[in-house]
Amino acid sequence: MATDTRAGMEPGWNNSAMQRDGESWPTGTGARQFMLLGAGATHLQLLRLLAKKPVAGAQWTLVAGAADSFDGDRLADFVAGERSMAQCLTDLEPLLRHSGVRWLPMAAVGLDANARTLRLRDGSALTYDWLSVDCAAVQERERIAHTLPGAREHALFVQPAEVFANLWAKVRALDPGRLRSVAVVGDGIAATELALAIRSCLPQAAISLVVGAAEPLAQHPPAFRRLAAAALQRLGVTVLRDSATGVRAGELLLGCGARLACDVPIIAAGAAPPSWLASSGLALDSAGAIRVDAFGRSTSHPDLFASTGQPSAAPALAANLAALLSGGSALQPMPLRRGPVFLACFDGSAIACWGPVCAAGRLPHWLRQRLDA
């Protein structure tokens, strides 16, 4: 178990009896246990809400492996030099201190939903009365290496995002003459933004985006895809509609048999829910994620919630948790509508899509910055 050496923190846990506005938060062995697994955007916003309006009746514990939460949505901004590392990190300690939530700095490696037990990396186990899961998808190296041999030895993975950010800072410190070509493997928003971010900070390098056989951004409207394709072409990112089949030192192997010269291969594909969910006993969807109802509860285990990873889901989650703790049954549905989807181009412009409406230019760039301030 890790030890937090900051002032006021007990080894392994944050103080079990927090103070807020002169009031102590009740703890004790008889309290019902509410576990928050993961420090995703929904849980971070939930901590802010709990700091303003506490929910009594349970002992709250956040299970998260790091003292800082890196916002993966800002990774491309960091790569482009538009945000610092500090601007991408959320310090958990103040949120925990003000919300009265205990912190266990440990990663989960297993879950038995029938026994309400969470297994941790150090071999210990936690039992809970309710569990809320807000974990990012992960790139499991061993699984990816089966379809992309050599990736573990020769490529950078974008997750965990903070690890990639630190490695990228070292890449940028290299002699620019050594960075002649970079290839990003992936076909979604994150991969496309990352390729554009790298183009903005490495103007002398050849930047490729390897998207597989399908059209890039295939899950988005045609107008959005056309605007994105035009931006990639205008900014000099080569899109290869072929699959990456292997990675070697200095090159990426393609499905057509060609070899793409590549000084820095970056894997921005293959993210999936943690593999241990498969043996959890939970009902899962076709992608391996927890299947939930309109209220964000597991369809097979109503004592477990799984978040959308969106801050906008936090108010409904907080209200539902408070209702459960008070014995109520009236729950709030999770919000269905989301805001616009953005693709930053890192040249002072962006592409935005909200439903069927798509636009490109400086106004979407301004709106993206405004919403992410």
XYZ file of C-alpha atoms in Angstrom:
373
model
C 0.000 0.000 0.000
C 1.293 3.434 -0.922
C 1.991 6.063 1.684
C 0.898 9.672 1.324
C 3.411 11.861 3.124
C 1.589 15.168 2.759
C 0.676 16.981 5.948
C -2.488 15.785 7.615
C -2.722 12.515 5.708
C -2.536 9.098 7.328
C -0.595 6.392 5.491
C -2.853 4.829 2.906
C -6.001 6.756 3.817
C -6.953 10.372 4.028
C -8.160 11.405 7.468
C -11.206 9.353 8.413
C -12.760 12.182 10.424
C -12.762 15.218 8.161
C -13.770 18.700 9.225
C -15.961 21.047 7.204
C -17.276 24.318 8.549
C -16.659 23.117 12.087
C -18.557 19.846 11.672
C -16.960 16.420 11.823
C -17.972 13.812 9.331
C -19.296 10.644 11.003
C -17.343 7.477 10.477
C -17.278 4.242 12.395
C -17.467 0.562 11.681
C -21.278 0.547 11.623
C -21.582 2.996 8.736
C -22.692 1.725 5.364
C -19.866 1.611 2.865
C -20.106 3.537 -0.382
C -17.144 2.975 -2.678
C -16.187 5.218 -5.584
C -13.946 3.294 -7.958
C -11.885 5.526 -10.222
C -11.242 9.265 -10.420
C -13.000 9.949 -13.700
C -14.768 13.173 -14.597
C -18.089 12.106 -13.068
C -16.534 11.199 -9.719
C -14.442 14.368 -9.624
C -17.578 16.446 -10.104
C -19.358 14.303 -7.505
C -16.628 15.144 -4.968
C -17.192 18.848 -5.668
C -20.924 18.408 -5.123
C -20.376 16.488 -1.878
C -18.163 19.314 -0.622
C -21.051 21.747 -1.127
C -23.875 19.452 -0.045
C -22.789 16.437 2.018
C -24.725 13.185 1.879
C -24.839 11.647 5.352
C -25.433 8.044 6.291
C -22.418 6.315 4.788
C -18.676 6.129 4.888
C -17.404 7.257 1.496
C -14.185 5.882 0.046
C -12.495 6.737 -3.237
C -10.371 3.922 -4.649
C -7.939 5.493 -7.115
C -4.309 4.753 -7.785
C -2.854 8.269 -7.947
C -3.050 11.496 -5.976
C -3.646 13.418 -9.198
C -6.172 12.749 -11.917
C -4.998 13.512 -15.459
C -7.744 14.736 -17.775
C -7.335 12.539 -20.843
C -9.508 14.911 -22.875
C -6.722 17.483 -22.557
C -3.901 15.201 -23.670
C -3.779 16.577 -27.208
C -3.747 20.133 -25.830
C -0.732 19.194 -23.714
C 1.048 17.642 -26.701
C 0.394 20.765 -28.761
C 1.823 22.937 -25.984
C -1.488 24.691 -25.348
C -1.801 23.380 -21.784
C 0.788 22.638 -19.134
C 0.951 19.433 -17.142
C -0.481 21.297 -14.141
C -3.473 22.418 -16.202
C -4.232 18.797 -17.095
C -4.042 17.480 -13.534
C -6.669 17.643 -10.809
C -5.253 17.392 -7.292
C -7.476 14.980 -5.380
C -6.388 16.021 -1.888
C -8.412 19.276 -1.629
C -11.501 17.593 -3.093
C -11.213 14.722 -0.639
C -10.565 17.021 2.299
C -13.584 19.228 1.608
C -15.949 16.402 0.680
C -15.079 14.146 3.614
C -14.324 11.200 1.356
C -11.556 8.794 2.353
C -8.943 7.920 -0.230
C -7.381 4.522 -0.796
C -4.462 4.907 -3.260
C -4.722 1.483 -4.827
C -5.770 0.056 -8.196
C -8.564 -2.499 -8.439
C -7.808 -5.817 -10.128
C -11.071 -7.673 -9.639
C -14.705 -7.462 -8.615
C -17.189 -10.018 -7.292
C -20.503 -8.259 -7.718
C -22.469 -11.066 -6.065
C -20.333 -10.864 -2.914
C -20.032 -7.057 -3.131
C -16.266 -7.369 -2.923
C -13.597 -5.313 -4.672
C -10.152 -6.887 -4.981
C -7.099 -4.619 -4.920
C -3.637 -4.901 -6.420
C -1.972 -5.621 -3.069
C -4.136 -8.718 -2.584
C -6.547 -7.157 -0.111
C -10.306 -6.916 -0.596
C -12.957 -4.346 0.272
C -16.630 -5.018 0.833
C -19.211 -2.387 0.003
C -22.904 -1.676 0.295
C -22.915 0.408 -2.880
C -20.297 0.882 -5.556
C -19.984 3.532 -8.255
C -17.574 2.805 -11.100
C -15.988 5.628 -13.098
C -12.912 4.056 -14.663
C -11.453 5.029 -18.000
C -11.022 2.434 -20.702
C -7.561 0.891 -20.594
C -5.034 -0.249 -23.162
C -4.040 -3.692 -21.939
C -0.592 -4.191 -23.419
C -0.644 -7.962 -23.559
C -3.957 -8.062 -25.416
C -2.872 -5.421 -27.923
C 0.458 -7.178 -28.480
C -1.392 -10.243 -29.793
C -2.693 -8.271 -32.779
C 0.153 -5.767 -32.974
C 3.433 -7.593 -32.269
C 6.273 -5.360 -31.190
C 4.016 -2.617 -29.843
C 5.100 -3.146 -26.240
C 8.771 -2.893 -27.150
C 8.754 -0.140 -29.765
C 5.615 2.020 -29.421
C 4.148 4.573 -27.037
C 0.654 3.975 -25.645
C -1.611 6.947 -24.983
C -2.939 5.399 -21.778
C -2.414 5.992 -18.957
C -2.541 9.568 -20.241
C -0.202 10.978 -17.583
C 2.435 8.348 -18.385
C 2.215 9.193 -22.071
C 2.432 12.914 -21.309
C 5.654 12.411 -19.367
C 7.112 10.235 -22.133
C 6.103 12.758 -24.772
C 7.936 15.488 -22.886
C 11.079 13.349 -23.194
C 10.447 12.830 -26.910
C 10.186 16.596 -27.405
C 13.532 17.023 -25.640
C 15.272 14.967 -28.327
C 17.199 16.521 -31.186
C 14.515 17.682 -33.677
C 16.562 16.153 -36.457
C 15.873 12.697 -35.013
C 12.096 13.137 -35.196
C 11.520 12.773 -38.906
C 8.326 10.719 -38.787
C 5.536 9.992 -36.311
C 2.622 7.607 -36.830
C -0.547 7.558 -34.745
C -2.585 4.345 -34.869
C -6.295 4.943 -34.241
C -9.460 6.164 -35.915
C -11.361 8.150 -33.277
C -11.459 11.734 -32.055
C -8.580 11.211 -29.613
C -6.260 9.728 -32.249
C -7.154 12.379 -34.829
C -6.647 15.251 -32.390
C -3.353 13.755 -31.274
C -2.084 13.568 -34.860
C -3.068 17.211 -35.414
C -1.448 18.242 -32.126
C 1.807 16.539 -33.107
C 1.682 18.225 -36.492
C 1.446 21.612 -34.782
C 4.521 21.051 -32.595
C 6.647 19.069 -35.089
C 6.233 20.988 -38.341
C 9.342 19.390 -39.856
C 8.201 15.791 -39.323
C 6.032 13.550 -41.483
C 2.834 12.780 -39.545
C 0.692 9.768 -40.428
C -2.665 8.654 -39.047
C -3.217 4.921 -39.533
C -6.972 4.394 -39.248
C -7.591 0.830 -40.441
C -9.818 -0.222 -43.317
C -12.836 1.852 -42.284
C -13.249 5.563 -42.843
C -11.844 7.610 -39.948
C -14.367 8.995 -37.461
C -16.948 6.594 -38.898
C -19.242 6.973 -35.871
C -19.744 10.684 -36.570
C -21.997 12.402 -39.142
C -20.785 12.618 -42.777
C -20.459 16.410 -42.598
C -18.156 16.120 -39.585
C -16.035 13.505 -41.356
C -15.715 15.688 -44.451
C -14.597 18.691 -42.409
C -12.097 16.542 -40.504
C -10.687 15.045 -43.710
C -10.253 18.527 -45.167
C -8.442 19.720 -42.030
C -6.101 16.723 -42.008
C -5.227 17.279 -45.656
C -4.804 21.035 -45.222
C -2.482 20.626 -42.249
C -0.374 17.894 -43.805
C -1.404 14.772 -41.881
C -1.333 11.704 -44.123
C -4.304 9.394 -43.525
C -3.618 5.722 -44.274
C -6.696 3.519 -44.579
C -4.825 0.362 -43.738
C -4.321 -1.710 -40.614
C -1.176 -1.711 -38.520
C -0.017 -5.321 -38.158
C 3.253 -4.933 -36.277
C 5.877 -2.566 -34.946
C 9.622 -2.809 -35.385
C 12.431 -0.437 -34.540
C 11.987 2.508 -36.868
C 8.986 1.189 -38.791
C 5.322 0.286 -38.665
C 4.130 -2.769 -40.580
C 0.915 -2.367 -42.581
C -1.692 -4.863 -43.678
C -0.902 -4.327 -47.355
C 2.650 -5.529 -46.738
C 4.241 -2.082 -46.829
C 6.569 -0.735 -44.153
C 6.009 2.792 -42.917
C 9.133 4.572 -41.697
C 8.337 5.750 -38.209
C 10.612 7.182 -35.527
C 7.805 7.398 -32.952
C 4.842 5.018 -33.302
C 1.931 5.913 -31.026
C -0.901 3.510 -30.248
C -4.163 5.401 -29.736
C -6.397 2.380 -30.394
C -7.360 -0.745 -28.505
C -8.795 0.915 -25.403
C -11.424 -1.243 -23.708
C -13.069 -1.684 -20.306
C -10.882 -3.503 -17.757
C -10.718 -7.209 -18.562
C -11.529 -8.174 -14.965
C -15.111 -7.028 -15.537
C -15.636 -10.206 -17.581
C -15.457 -12.323 -14.416
C -17.283 -9.855 -12.153
C -20.738 -11.395 -12.521
C -22.117 -8.125 -13.896
C -24.218 -7.899 -17.036
C -22.001 -6.399 -19.748
C -22.674 -5.005 -23.200
C -21.046 -6.168 -26.428
C -18.028 -3.923 -25.789
C -17.423 -5.383 -22.325
C -18.732 -2.328 -20.458
C -21.198 -2.488 -17.572
C -24.770 -2.534 -18.841
C -26.832 0.111 -17.034
C -30.430 1.310 -16.890
C -31.728 4.847 -17.302
C -30.611 5.677 -13.749
C -27.017 4.546 -14.257
C -27.467 1.333 -12.229
C -26.224 -2.050 -13.308
C -29.075 -3.979 -14.903
C -28.009 -7.095 -12.997
C -26.867 -5.595 -9.680
C -28.822 -2.495 -8.551
C -26.295 -1.818 -5.774
C -23.742 -0.804 -8.414
C -23.657 2.322 -10.567
C -21.496 2.887 -13.638
C -20.922 6.416 -14.873
C -20.839 7.870 -18.346
C -17.553 9.617 -17.599
C -19.272 12.985 -18.067
C -19.338 15.701 -15.369
C -22.990 16.391 -16.262
C -23.933 12.971 -14.831
C -22.709 13.864 -11.328
C -25.836 15.722 -10.061
C -28.119 12.800 -10.925
C -25.632 10.346 -9.415
C -25.432 12.370 -6.194
C -29.227 12.579 -5.959
C -29.608 8.845 -6.543
C -27.007 7.959 -3.938
C -28.684 10.241 -1.414
C -32.049 8.623 -2.174
C -30.643 5.144 -1.610
C -29.004 6.138 1.653
C -32.263 7.618 2.952
C -34.260 4.567 1.932
C -36.020 6.279 -0.948
C -36.858 4.692 -4.278
C -37.412 7.706 -6.543
C -34.296 7.997 -8.699
C -33.285 10.583 -11.277
C -32.469 9.416 -14.810
C -29.018 10.162 -16.111
C -28.862 12.989 -18.664
C -29.064 11.745 -22.232
C -28.113 14.908 -24.083
C -24.491 15.797 -24.391
C -22.862 18.961 -25.565
C -21.154 19.444 -28.895
C -18.358 17.180 -30.079
C -15.146 19.037 -30.916
C -12.096 18.230 -32.989
C -9.271 20.671 -32.282
C -6.985 21.435 -35.225
C -4.378 23.362 -33.194
C -4.015 26.078 -35.802
C -6.522 28.431 -34.192
C -9.486 26.516 -35.582
C -11.638 23.561 -34.605
C -14.537 21.498 -35.874
C -17.758 21.224 -33.884
C -20.736 18.928 -34.246
C -23.966 19.085 -32.278
C -26.491 16.614 -33.596
C -26.784 17.141 -37.350
C -25.178 20.611 -37.272
C -21.443 20.796 -38.026
C -19.149 23.782 -38.434
C -15.439 24.525 -38.716
C -13.336 27.597 -38.064
C -12.346 29.971 -35.306
C -15.769 30.157 -33.649
C -15.796 26.417 -32.774
C -12.237 26.856 -31.478
C -13.363 29.717 -29.234
C -16.380 27.733 -28.031
C -14.231 24.674 -27.249
C -11.856 26.783 -25.171
C -14.744 28.503 -23.428
C -16.430 25.245 -22.426
C -13.135 23.720 -21.267
C -11.975 26.721 -19.257
